[in-house]
mmCIF file of C-alpha atoms in Angstrom:
data_model
loop_
_atom_site.group_PDB
_atom_site.id
_atom_site.type_symbol
_atom_site.label_atom_id
_atom_site.label_comp_id
_atom_site.label_asym_id
_atom_site.label_seq_id
_atom_site.Cartn_x
_atom_site.Cartn_y
_atom_site.Cartn_z
ATOM 1 C CA UNK E 1 97.764 61.376 233.176
ATOM 2 C CA UNK E 2 96.190 64.534 231.772
ATOM 3 C CA UNK E 3 93.054 64.231 233.911
ATOM 4 C CA UNK E 4 95.125 63.696 237.039
ATOM 5 C CA UNK E 5 97.480 66.540 236.140
ATOM 6 C CA UNK E 6 94.516 68.796 235.439
ATOM 7 C CA UNK E 7 92.956 67.918 238.775
ATOM 8 C CA UNK E 8 96.169 68.680 240.650
ATOM 9 C CA UNK E 9 96.702 71.957 238.773
ATOM 10 C CA UNK E 10 93.090 72.973 239.435
ATOM 11 C CA UNK E 11 93.595 72.286 243.156
ATOM 12 C CA UNK E 12 96.760 74.363 243.080
ATOM 13 C CA UNK E 13 95.070 77.269 241.277
ATOM 14 C CA UNK E 14 92.097 77.151 243.645
ATOM 15 C CA UNK E 15 94.473 77.267 246.594
ATOM 16 C CA UNK E 16 96.407 80.263 245.213
ATOM 17 C CA UNK E 17 93.126 82.153 244.751
ATOM 18 C CA UNK E 18 91.900 81.136 248.222
ATOM 19 C CA UNK E 19 95.210 82.221 249.777
ATOM 20 C CA UNK E 20 94.962 85.578 247.986
ATOM 21 C CA UNK E 21 91.383 86.052 249.243
ATOM 22 C CA UNK E 22 92.440 85.213 252.800
ATOM 23 C CA UNK E 23 95.384 87.608 252.487
ATOM 24 C CA UNK E 24 93.085 90.367 251.178
ATOM 25 C CA UNK E 25 90.682 89.748 254.052
ATOM 26 C CA UNK E 26 93.603 89.984 256.443
ATOM 27 C CA UNK E 27 94.599 93.296 254.877
ATOM 28 C CA UNK E 28 91.062 94.580 255.410
ATOM 29 C CA UNK E 29 91.369 93.578 259.073
ATOM 30 C CA UNK E 30 94.766 95.248 259.564
ATOM 31 C CA UNK E 31 97.305 92.590 258.562
ATOM 32 C CA UNK E 32 100.303 93.963 256.667
ATOM 33 C CA UNK E 33 102.635 91.809 254.584
ATOM 34 C CA UNK E 34 106.090 93.190 255.357
ATOM 35 C CA UNK E 35 108.087 91.020 252.949
ATOM 36 C CA UNK E 36 109.137 91.776 249.388
ATOM 37 C CA UNK E 37 107.424 90.813 246.110
ATOM 38 C CA UNK E 38 109.369 87.546 245.823
ATOM 39 C CA UNK E 39 108.353 86.636 249.376
ATOM 40 C CA UNK E 40 104.733 87.398 248.509
ATOM 41 C CA UNK E 41 104.899 85.104 245.476
ATOM 42 C CA UNK E 42 106.371 82.300 247.584
ATOM 43 C CA UNK E 43 103.748 83.023 250.266
ATOM 44 C CA UNK E 44 100.951 82.540 247.718
ATOM 45 C CA UNK E 45 102.441 79.486 245.995
ATOM 46 C CA UNK E 46 103.581 77.503 249.054
ATOM 47 C CA UNK E 47 100.069 76.469 250.196
ATOM 48 C CA UNK E 48 99.256 75.436 246.618
ATOM 49 C CA UNK E 49 102.281 73.132 246.501
ATOM 50 C CA UNK E 50 101.289 71.586 249.815
ATOM 51 C CA UNK E 51 97.697 71.068 248.682
ATOM 52 C CA UNK E 52 98.849 69.522 245.411
ATOM 53 C CA UNK E 53 101.154 67.044 247.150
ATOM 54 C CA UNK E 54 98.482 66.153 249.715
ATOM 55 C CA UNK E 55 96.070 65.685 246.805
ATOM 56 C CA UNK E 56 98.390 62.977 245.487
ATOM 57 C CA UNK E 57 97.947 61.207 248.826
ATOM 58 C CA UNK E 58 94.181 61.535 248.497
ATOM 59 C CA UNK E 59 94.156 60.213 244.935
ATOM 60 C CA UNK E 60 96.526 57.356 245.718
ATOM 61 C CA UNK E 61 94.265 56.254 248.590
ATOM 62 C CA UNK E 62 90.768 57.166 247.418
ATOM 63 C CA UNK E 63 90.914 55.038 244.284
ATOM 64 C CA UNK E 64 91.711 51.853 246.189
ATOM 65 C CA UNK E 65 88.928 49.483 247.206
ATOM 66 C CA UNK E 66 89.435 50.175 250.908
ATOM 67 C CA UNK E 67 90.551 53.729 250.202
ATOM 68 C CA UNK E 68 87.587 55.587 251.643
ATOM 69 C CA UNK E 69 88.180 54.153 255.110
ATOM 70 C CA UNK E 70 91.916 54.817 254.955
ATOM 71 C CA UNK E 71 91.219 58.300 253.598
ATOM 72 C CA UNK E 72 89.036 59.139 256.603
ATOM 73 C CA UNK E 73 91.928 58.293 258.922
ATOM 74 C CA UNK E 74 94.455 60.208 256.825
ATOM 75 C CA UNK E 75 92.147 63.232 256.767
ATOM 76 C CA UNK E 76 91.840 63.132 260.531
ATOM 77 C CA UNK E 77 95.610 62.909 260.893
ATOM 78 C CA UNK E 78 96.154 65.776 258.441
ATOM 79 C CA UNK E 79 93.792 68.024 260.379
ATOM 80 C CA UNK E 80 95.628 67.065 263.554
ATOM 81 C CA UNK E 81 98.945 68.066 261.978
ATOM 82 C CA UNK E 82 97.544 71.420 260.892
ATOM 83 C CA UNK E 83 96.191 72.232 264.342
ATOM 84 C CA UNK E 84 99.267 70.856 266.127
ATOM 85 C CA UNK E 85 101.395 73.237 264.076
ATOM 86 C CA UNK E 86 99.590 76.174 265.691
ATOM 87 C CA UNK E 87 100.580 75.202 269.237
ATOM 88 C CA UNK E 88 103.703 76.977 270.500
ATOM 89 C CA UNK E 89 106.533 74.434 270.577
ATOM 90 C CA UNK E 90 107.448 75.268 274.171
ATOM 91 C CA UNK E 91 103.953 74.121 275.251
ATOM 92 C CA UNK E 92 104.494 70.642 273.787
ATOM 93 C CA UNK E 93 106.181 67.901 275.859
ATOM 94 C CA UNK E 94 109.909 67.702 275.071
ATOM 95 C CA UNK E 95 109.613 64.176 273.693
ATOM 96 C CA UNK E 96 107.092 65.277 271.054
ATOM 97 C CA UNK E 97 108.758 68.565 270.043
ATOM 98 C CA UNK E 98 110.792 67.158 267.133
ATOM 99 C CA UNK E 99 107.633 65.628 265.678
ATOM 100 C CA UNK E 100 105.743 68.885 266.116
ATOM 101 C CA UNK E 101 108.548 70.976 264.602
ATOM 102 C CA UNK E 102 109.346 68.845 261.582
ATOM 103 C CA UNK E 103 106.005 67.367 260.522
ATOM 104 C CA UNK E 104 104.922 68.467 257.021
ATOM 105 C CA UNK E 105 102.676 71.394 258.010
ATOM 106 C CA UNK E 106 104.662 73.167 260.755
ATOM 107 C CA UNK E 107 107.665 74.263 258.656
ATOM 108 C CA UNK E 108 105.306 75.637 255.999
ATOM 109 C CA UNK E 109 103.498 77.725 258.606
ATOM 110 C CA UNK E 110 106.834 78.920 260.000
ATOM 111 C CA UNK E 111 108.027 79.836 256.504
ATOM 112 C CA UNK E 112 104.831 81.732 255.699
ATOM 113 C CA UNK E 113 104.983 83.552 259.038
ATOM 114 C CA UNK E 114 108.620 84.580 258.408
ATOM 115 C CA UNK E 115 107.840 85.612 254.806
ATOM 116 C CA UNK E 116 104.930 87.778 255.946
ATOM 117 C CA UNK E 117 107.151 89.531 258.507
ATOM 118 C CA UNK E 118 109.949 90.034 255.977
ATOM 119 C CA UNK E 119 112.366 87.973 258.063
ATOM 120 C CA UNK E 120 115.414 86.321 256.567
ATOM 121 C CA UNK E 121 114.795 83.193 258.687
ATOM 122 C CA UNK E 122 112.243 81.835 256.214
ATOM 123 C CA UNK E 123 114.791 79.788 254.289
ATOM 124 C CA UNK E 124 115.261 76.868 256.700
ATOM 125 C CA UNK E 125 111.546 76.141 257.181
ATOM 126 C CA UNK E 126 111.034 76.703 253.468
ATOM 127 C CA UNK E 127 113.727 74.139 252.632
ATOM 128 C CA UNK E 128 112.219 71.652 255.107
ATOM 129 C CA UNK E 129 108.800 72.200 253.516
ATOM 130 C CA UNK E 130 110.200 71.679 250.029
ATOM 131 C CA UNK E 131 111.925 68.499 251.235
ATOM 132 C CA UNK E 132 108.581 67.209 252.547
ATOM 133 C CA UNK E 133 106.938 68.095 249.222
ATOM 134 C CA UNK E 134 109.599 66.180 247.291
ATOM 135 C CA UNK E 135 109.442 63.145 249.604
ATOM 136 C CA UNK E 136 105.650 62.923 249.721
ATOM 137 C CA UNK E 137 105.361 63.639 246.004
ATOM 138 C CA UNK E 138 108.030 61.065 245.206
ATOM 139 C CA UNK E 139 106.278 58.401 247.262
ATOM 140 C CA UNK E 140 102.632 59.156 246.522
ATOM 141 C CA UNK E 141 102.879 60.604 243.007
ATOM 142 C CA UNK E 142 103.650 57.277 241.308
ATOM 143 C CA UNK E 143 100.980 55.548 243.435
ATOM 144 C CA UNK E 144 98.430 58.177 242.452
ATOM 145 C CA UNK E 145 99.283 57.757 238.767
ATOM 146 C CA UNK E 146 99.098 53.965 238.995
ATOM 147 C CA UNK E 147 95.832 53.935 240.959
ATOM 148 C CA UNK E 148 94.247 56.578 238.711
ATOM 149 C CA UNK E 149 95.241 54.656 235.587
ATOM 150 C CA UNK E 150 93.921 51.404 237.044
ATOM 151 C CA UNK E 151 90.641 53.070 238.081
ATOM 152 C CA UNK E 152 90.260 54.652 234.628
ATOM 153 C CA UNK E 153 90.833 51.305 232.916
ATOM 154 C CA UNK E 154 88.255 49.554 235.099
ATOM 155 C CA UNK E 155 85.731 52.406 234.945
ATOM 156 C CA UNK E 156 85.928 53.239 238.658
ATOM 157 C CA UNK E 157 86.907 56.901 238.229
ATOM 158 C CA UNK E 158 84.029 59.110 239.293
ATOM 159 C CA UNK E 159 82.332 56.518 241.518
#
């Protein structure tokens, strides 16, 4: 469990640093974070939590025999979710709007946008994001631990 925990924490730390670099680049280009210090901390940590929970999906799938094929499809879907979250909701057909609004990435983007503007409306998307993190982590975390342990015991880790 320590190797898996270390991997997830390293991904989280890398994401916090990358988010800070992107934020600094934005500042150089004229972006101004209008929220408070607590909002800034949440703004920096939220992407790390999302990356860590998505990493549990990757680990739970990648260590399976057919995992690389499944992982390619999951990666494609994840990229689709990220880009779909950037489309204004009113431009999406009405039937697909609930999916677009409440998929795992969109509420996180909404929360980060509200935090950066110093708006009080960040709490609902933040709570939805945290709910997604708990659900995905609760489902994929145990699978990742089991698959990592099984791969370590059979010598397949690092293949």
